[in-house]
Short mmCIF file of C-alpha atoms in Angstrom, two decimals:
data_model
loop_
_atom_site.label_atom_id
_atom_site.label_comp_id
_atom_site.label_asym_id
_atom_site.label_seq_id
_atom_site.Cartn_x
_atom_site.Cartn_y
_atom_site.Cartn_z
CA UNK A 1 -106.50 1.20 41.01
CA UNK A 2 -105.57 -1.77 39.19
CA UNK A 3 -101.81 -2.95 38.50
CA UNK A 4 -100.52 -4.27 35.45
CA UNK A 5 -97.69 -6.78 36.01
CA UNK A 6 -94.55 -6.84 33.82
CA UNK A 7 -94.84 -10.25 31.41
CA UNK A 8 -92.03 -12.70 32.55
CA UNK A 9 -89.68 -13.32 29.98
CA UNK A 10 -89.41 -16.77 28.18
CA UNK A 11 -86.71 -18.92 29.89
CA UNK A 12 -85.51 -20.50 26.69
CA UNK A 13 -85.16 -17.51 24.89
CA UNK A 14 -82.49 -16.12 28.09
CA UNK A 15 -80.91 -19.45 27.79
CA UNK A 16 -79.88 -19.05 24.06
CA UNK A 17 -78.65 -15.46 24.72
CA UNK A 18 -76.38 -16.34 27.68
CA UNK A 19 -74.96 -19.40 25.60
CA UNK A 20 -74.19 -17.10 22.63
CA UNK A 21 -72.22 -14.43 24.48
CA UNK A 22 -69.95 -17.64 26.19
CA UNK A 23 -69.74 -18.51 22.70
CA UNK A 24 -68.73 -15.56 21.05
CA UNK A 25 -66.31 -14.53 23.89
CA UNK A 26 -64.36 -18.41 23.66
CA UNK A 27 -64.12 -18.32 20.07
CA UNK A 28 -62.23 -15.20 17.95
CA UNK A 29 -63.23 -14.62 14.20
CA UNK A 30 -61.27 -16.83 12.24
CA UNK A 31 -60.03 -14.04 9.56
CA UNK A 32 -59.05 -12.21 12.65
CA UNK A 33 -57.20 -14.67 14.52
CA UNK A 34 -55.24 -15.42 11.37
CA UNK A 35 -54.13 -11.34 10.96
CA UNK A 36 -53.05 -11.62 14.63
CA UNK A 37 -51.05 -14.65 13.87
CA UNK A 38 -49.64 -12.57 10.74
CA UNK A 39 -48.69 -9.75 12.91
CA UNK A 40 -47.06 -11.75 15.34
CA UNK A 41 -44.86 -13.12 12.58
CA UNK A 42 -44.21 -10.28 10.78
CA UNK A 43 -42.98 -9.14 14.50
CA UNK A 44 -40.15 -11.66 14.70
CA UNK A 45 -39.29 -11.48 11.25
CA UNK A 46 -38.36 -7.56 11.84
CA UNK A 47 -36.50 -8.74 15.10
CA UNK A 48 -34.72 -11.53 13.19
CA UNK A 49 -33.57 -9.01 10.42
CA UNK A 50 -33.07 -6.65 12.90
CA UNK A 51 -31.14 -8.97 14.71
CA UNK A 52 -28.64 -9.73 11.52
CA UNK A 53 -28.01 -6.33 10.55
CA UNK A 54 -26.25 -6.04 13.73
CA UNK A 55 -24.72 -9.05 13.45
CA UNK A 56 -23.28 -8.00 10.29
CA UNK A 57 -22.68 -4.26 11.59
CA UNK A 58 -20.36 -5.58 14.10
CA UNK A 59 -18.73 -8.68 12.21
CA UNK A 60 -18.01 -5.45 9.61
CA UNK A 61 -16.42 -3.71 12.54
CA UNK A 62 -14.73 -6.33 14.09
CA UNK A 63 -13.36 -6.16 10.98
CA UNK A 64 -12.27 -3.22 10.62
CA UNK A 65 -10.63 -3.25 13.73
CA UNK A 66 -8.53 -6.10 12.98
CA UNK A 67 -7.34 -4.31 9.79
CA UNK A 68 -6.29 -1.13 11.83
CA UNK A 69 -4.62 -3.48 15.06
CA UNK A 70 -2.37 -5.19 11.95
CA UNK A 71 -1.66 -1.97 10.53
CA UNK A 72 -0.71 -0.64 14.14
CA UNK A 73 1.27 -3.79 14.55
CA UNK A 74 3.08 -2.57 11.10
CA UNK A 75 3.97 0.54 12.07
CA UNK A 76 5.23 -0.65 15.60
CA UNK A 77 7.84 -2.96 14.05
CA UNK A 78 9.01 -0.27 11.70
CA UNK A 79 9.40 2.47 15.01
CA UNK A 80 11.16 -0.52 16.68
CA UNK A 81 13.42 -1.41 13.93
CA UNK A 82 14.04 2.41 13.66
CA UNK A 83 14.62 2.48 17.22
CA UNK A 84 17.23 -0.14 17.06
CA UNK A 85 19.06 1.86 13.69
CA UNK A 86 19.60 4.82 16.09
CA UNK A 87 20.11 2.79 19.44
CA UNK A 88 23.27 1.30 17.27
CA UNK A 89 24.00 4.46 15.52
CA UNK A 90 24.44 6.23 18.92
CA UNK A 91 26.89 3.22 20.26
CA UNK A 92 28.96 4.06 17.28
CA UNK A 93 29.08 7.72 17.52
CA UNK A 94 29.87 7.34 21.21
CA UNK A 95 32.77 4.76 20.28
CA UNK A 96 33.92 7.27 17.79
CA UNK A 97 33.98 9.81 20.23
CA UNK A 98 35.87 8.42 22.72
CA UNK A 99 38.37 7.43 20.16
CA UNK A 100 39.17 11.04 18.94
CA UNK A 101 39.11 12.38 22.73
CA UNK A 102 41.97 9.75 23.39
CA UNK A 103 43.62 11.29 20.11
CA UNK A 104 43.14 14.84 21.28
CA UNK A 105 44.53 13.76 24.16
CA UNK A 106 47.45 12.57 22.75
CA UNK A 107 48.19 14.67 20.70
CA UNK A 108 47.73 17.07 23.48
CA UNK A 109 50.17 15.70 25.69
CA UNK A 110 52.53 15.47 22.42
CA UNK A 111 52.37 19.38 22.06
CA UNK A 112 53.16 19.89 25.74
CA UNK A 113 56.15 17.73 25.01
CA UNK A 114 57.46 19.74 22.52
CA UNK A 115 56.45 22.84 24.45
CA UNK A 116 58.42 22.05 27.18
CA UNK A 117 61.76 20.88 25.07
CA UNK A 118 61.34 23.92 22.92
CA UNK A 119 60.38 26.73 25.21
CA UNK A 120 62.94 27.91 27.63
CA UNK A 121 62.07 28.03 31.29
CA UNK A 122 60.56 31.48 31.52
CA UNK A 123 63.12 32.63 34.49
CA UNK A 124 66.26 32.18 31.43
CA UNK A 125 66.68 35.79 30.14
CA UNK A 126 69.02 36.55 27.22
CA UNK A 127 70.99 39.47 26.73
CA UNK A 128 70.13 42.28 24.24
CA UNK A 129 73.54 41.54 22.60
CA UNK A 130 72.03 38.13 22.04
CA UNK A 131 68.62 39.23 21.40
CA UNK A 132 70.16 41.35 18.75
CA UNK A 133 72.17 38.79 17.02
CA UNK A 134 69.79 36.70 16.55
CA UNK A 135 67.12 39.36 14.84
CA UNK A 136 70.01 40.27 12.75
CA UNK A 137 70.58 36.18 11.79
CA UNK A 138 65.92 36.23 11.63
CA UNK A 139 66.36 39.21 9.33
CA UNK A 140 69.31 37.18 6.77
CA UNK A 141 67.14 33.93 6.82
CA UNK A 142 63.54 35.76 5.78
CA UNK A 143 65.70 38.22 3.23
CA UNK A 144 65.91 35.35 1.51
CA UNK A 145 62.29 34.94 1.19
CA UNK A 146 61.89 38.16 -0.25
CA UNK A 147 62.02 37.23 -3.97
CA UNK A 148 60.13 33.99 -3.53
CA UNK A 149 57.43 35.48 -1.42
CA UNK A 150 57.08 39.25 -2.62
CA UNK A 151 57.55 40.55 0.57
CA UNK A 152 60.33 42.69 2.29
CA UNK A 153 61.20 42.74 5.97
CA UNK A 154 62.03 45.99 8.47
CA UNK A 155 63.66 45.97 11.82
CA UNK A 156 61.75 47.56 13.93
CA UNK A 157 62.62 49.50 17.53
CA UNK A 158 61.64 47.26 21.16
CA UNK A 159 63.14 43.86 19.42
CA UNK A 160 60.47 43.54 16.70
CA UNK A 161 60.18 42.48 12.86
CA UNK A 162 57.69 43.72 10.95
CA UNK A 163 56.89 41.74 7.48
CA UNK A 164 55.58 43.79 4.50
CA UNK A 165 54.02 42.03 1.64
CA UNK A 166 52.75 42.81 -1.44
CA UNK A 167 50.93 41.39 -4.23
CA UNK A 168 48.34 40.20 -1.53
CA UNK A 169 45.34 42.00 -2.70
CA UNK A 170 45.15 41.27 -6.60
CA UNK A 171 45.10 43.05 -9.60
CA UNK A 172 41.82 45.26 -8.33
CA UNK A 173 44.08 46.99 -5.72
CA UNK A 174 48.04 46.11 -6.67
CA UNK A 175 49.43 48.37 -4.48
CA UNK A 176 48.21 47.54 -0.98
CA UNK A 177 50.88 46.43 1.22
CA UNK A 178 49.98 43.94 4.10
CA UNK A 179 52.19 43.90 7.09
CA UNK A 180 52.60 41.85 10.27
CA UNK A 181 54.34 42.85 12.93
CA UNK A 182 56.60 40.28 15.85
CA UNK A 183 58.29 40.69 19.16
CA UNK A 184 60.97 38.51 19.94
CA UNK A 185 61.11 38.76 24.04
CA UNK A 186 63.38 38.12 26.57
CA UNK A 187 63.15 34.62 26.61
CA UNK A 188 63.95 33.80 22.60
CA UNK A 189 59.96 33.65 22.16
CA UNK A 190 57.71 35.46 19.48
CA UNK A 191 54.95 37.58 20.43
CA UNK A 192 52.16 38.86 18.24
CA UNK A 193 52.18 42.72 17.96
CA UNK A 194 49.63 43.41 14.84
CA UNK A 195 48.45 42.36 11.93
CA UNK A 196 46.99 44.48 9.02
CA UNK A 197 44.88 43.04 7.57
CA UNK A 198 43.66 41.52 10.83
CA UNK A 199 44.27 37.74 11.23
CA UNK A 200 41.73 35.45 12.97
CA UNK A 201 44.34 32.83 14.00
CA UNK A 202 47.60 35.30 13.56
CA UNK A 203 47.99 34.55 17.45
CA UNK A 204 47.70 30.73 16.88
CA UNK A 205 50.18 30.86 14.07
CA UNK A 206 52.79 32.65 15.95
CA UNK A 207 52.36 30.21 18.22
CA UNK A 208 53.00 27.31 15.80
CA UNK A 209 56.03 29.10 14.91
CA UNK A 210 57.32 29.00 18.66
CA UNK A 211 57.47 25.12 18.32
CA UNK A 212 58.63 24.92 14.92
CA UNK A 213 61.25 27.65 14.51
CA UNK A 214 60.18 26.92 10.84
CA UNK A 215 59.85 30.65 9.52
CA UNK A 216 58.95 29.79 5.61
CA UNK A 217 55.92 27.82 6.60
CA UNK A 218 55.19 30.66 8.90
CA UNK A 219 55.58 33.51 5.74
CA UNK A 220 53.89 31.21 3.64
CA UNK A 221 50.67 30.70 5.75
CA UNK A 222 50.82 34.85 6.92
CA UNK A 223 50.89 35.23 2.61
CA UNK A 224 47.60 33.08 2.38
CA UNK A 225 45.82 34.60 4.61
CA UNK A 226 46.40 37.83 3.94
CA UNK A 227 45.33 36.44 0.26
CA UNK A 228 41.86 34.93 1.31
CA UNK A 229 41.04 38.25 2.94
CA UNK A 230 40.88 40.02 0.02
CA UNK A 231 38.84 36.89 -2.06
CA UNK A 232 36.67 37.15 0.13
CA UNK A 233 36.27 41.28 0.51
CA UNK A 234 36.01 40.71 -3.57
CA UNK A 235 33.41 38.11 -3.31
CA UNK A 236 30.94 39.94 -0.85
CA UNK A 237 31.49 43.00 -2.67
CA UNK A 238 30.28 41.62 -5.65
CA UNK A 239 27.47 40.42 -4.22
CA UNK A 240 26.04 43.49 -3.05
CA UNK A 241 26.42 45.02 -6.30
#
């Protein structure tokens, strides 16, 4: 059995290969290389306008941000200065205050003065002789009235007057008489009995007239109110028609 041996290959020819492949793997297509060096500029040019648009996204909002912190600032000096208009307003209001409580006050303790040196101490009683007398002399002094006023005045039993006036109500309703009625007590004082039409300050008034004695002023403000009640009846009967 014969064997055939393999032919030995040429040594120059292996030589050339292996130097080609070192060759080819050292050195990079020129066209190639040159796209790679393309890409990798094209690369940092994205980054660098990349890099600006945020630059210019935040100088923008920096910005803005400035405007809004000098509008704030704005806004805070007018809520300051507004805070200052009331802190002042409320000093004054406080000063005027205090100033009409020390005028209530005295004028408080200038009623009580004339309470006391017009009221009679509560444990002086008068007689009914007196008592009488004096609604007789009451009676004389508002008969007088009568003409000026419209009105008419009645003795009544218990010590009391009772004032009748007319003309109160207007031409709608002539013939309405409006009455009030006062006790003079034990102690030379009126007392409110009634008042028809009813009176919000009739007590207050009778009051007044304890200090003053002044009975004119007293028929005189009775007249207007009795007046203004009826105005007013008018007025919100009108309206609801």
């Amino acid at each position: 059995m014969s064997h055939r041996s393999n032919p030995r290959p040429d040594e120059s020819s292996m030589m050339s290969s292996s130097s080609t492949a070192d060759w080819t793997s050292t050195f990079r297509n020129p066209a190639t290389q040159l796209q790679l060096l393309q890409s990798d500029i094209d690369y940092f040019h994205d980054l660098k306008l990349s890099a600006s648009a945020d630059e210019e996204n935040l100088r923008e909002h920096l910005n803005l941000m400035h405007s809004q912190m000098a509008k704030d600032e704005g806004e805070l000096d007018v809520l300051l200065d507004r805070v200052t208009e009331i802190k002042r307003t409320i000093k004054e209001l406080r000063a005027s205050i205090n100033h009409l409580s020390t005028l209530r006050e005295g004028r408080k303790r200038e009623v009580d003065k004339k309470q006391d040196l017009n009221a009679a101490p509560e444990e002086t009683t008068f007689s009914d002789e007196y008592l009488s007398s004096n609604l007789t002399h009451l009676s004389e002094t508002v008969g007088q009235l009568e003409r000026v006023f419209g009105m008419r005045i009645q003795r009544t039993t218990s010590n009391s007057l009772q004032l009748l006036f007319y003309g109160c109500s207007g031409p709608a309703a002539p013939d309405i008489v409006c009455s009030c009625q006062l006790r003079y007590n034990k102690i030379g004082r009126y007392e409110p009995v009634k008042c028809n039409p009813p009176v919000p300050d009739f007590e207050r008034l009778v009051n007044h007239l304890n200090l003053t004695s002044d009975m004119r002023n007293f028929v005189i403000l009775i007249r207007h109110r009795f007046r203004r009640y009826f105005e007013l009846a008018a007025a919100v009967s009108n309206k609801v028609d």
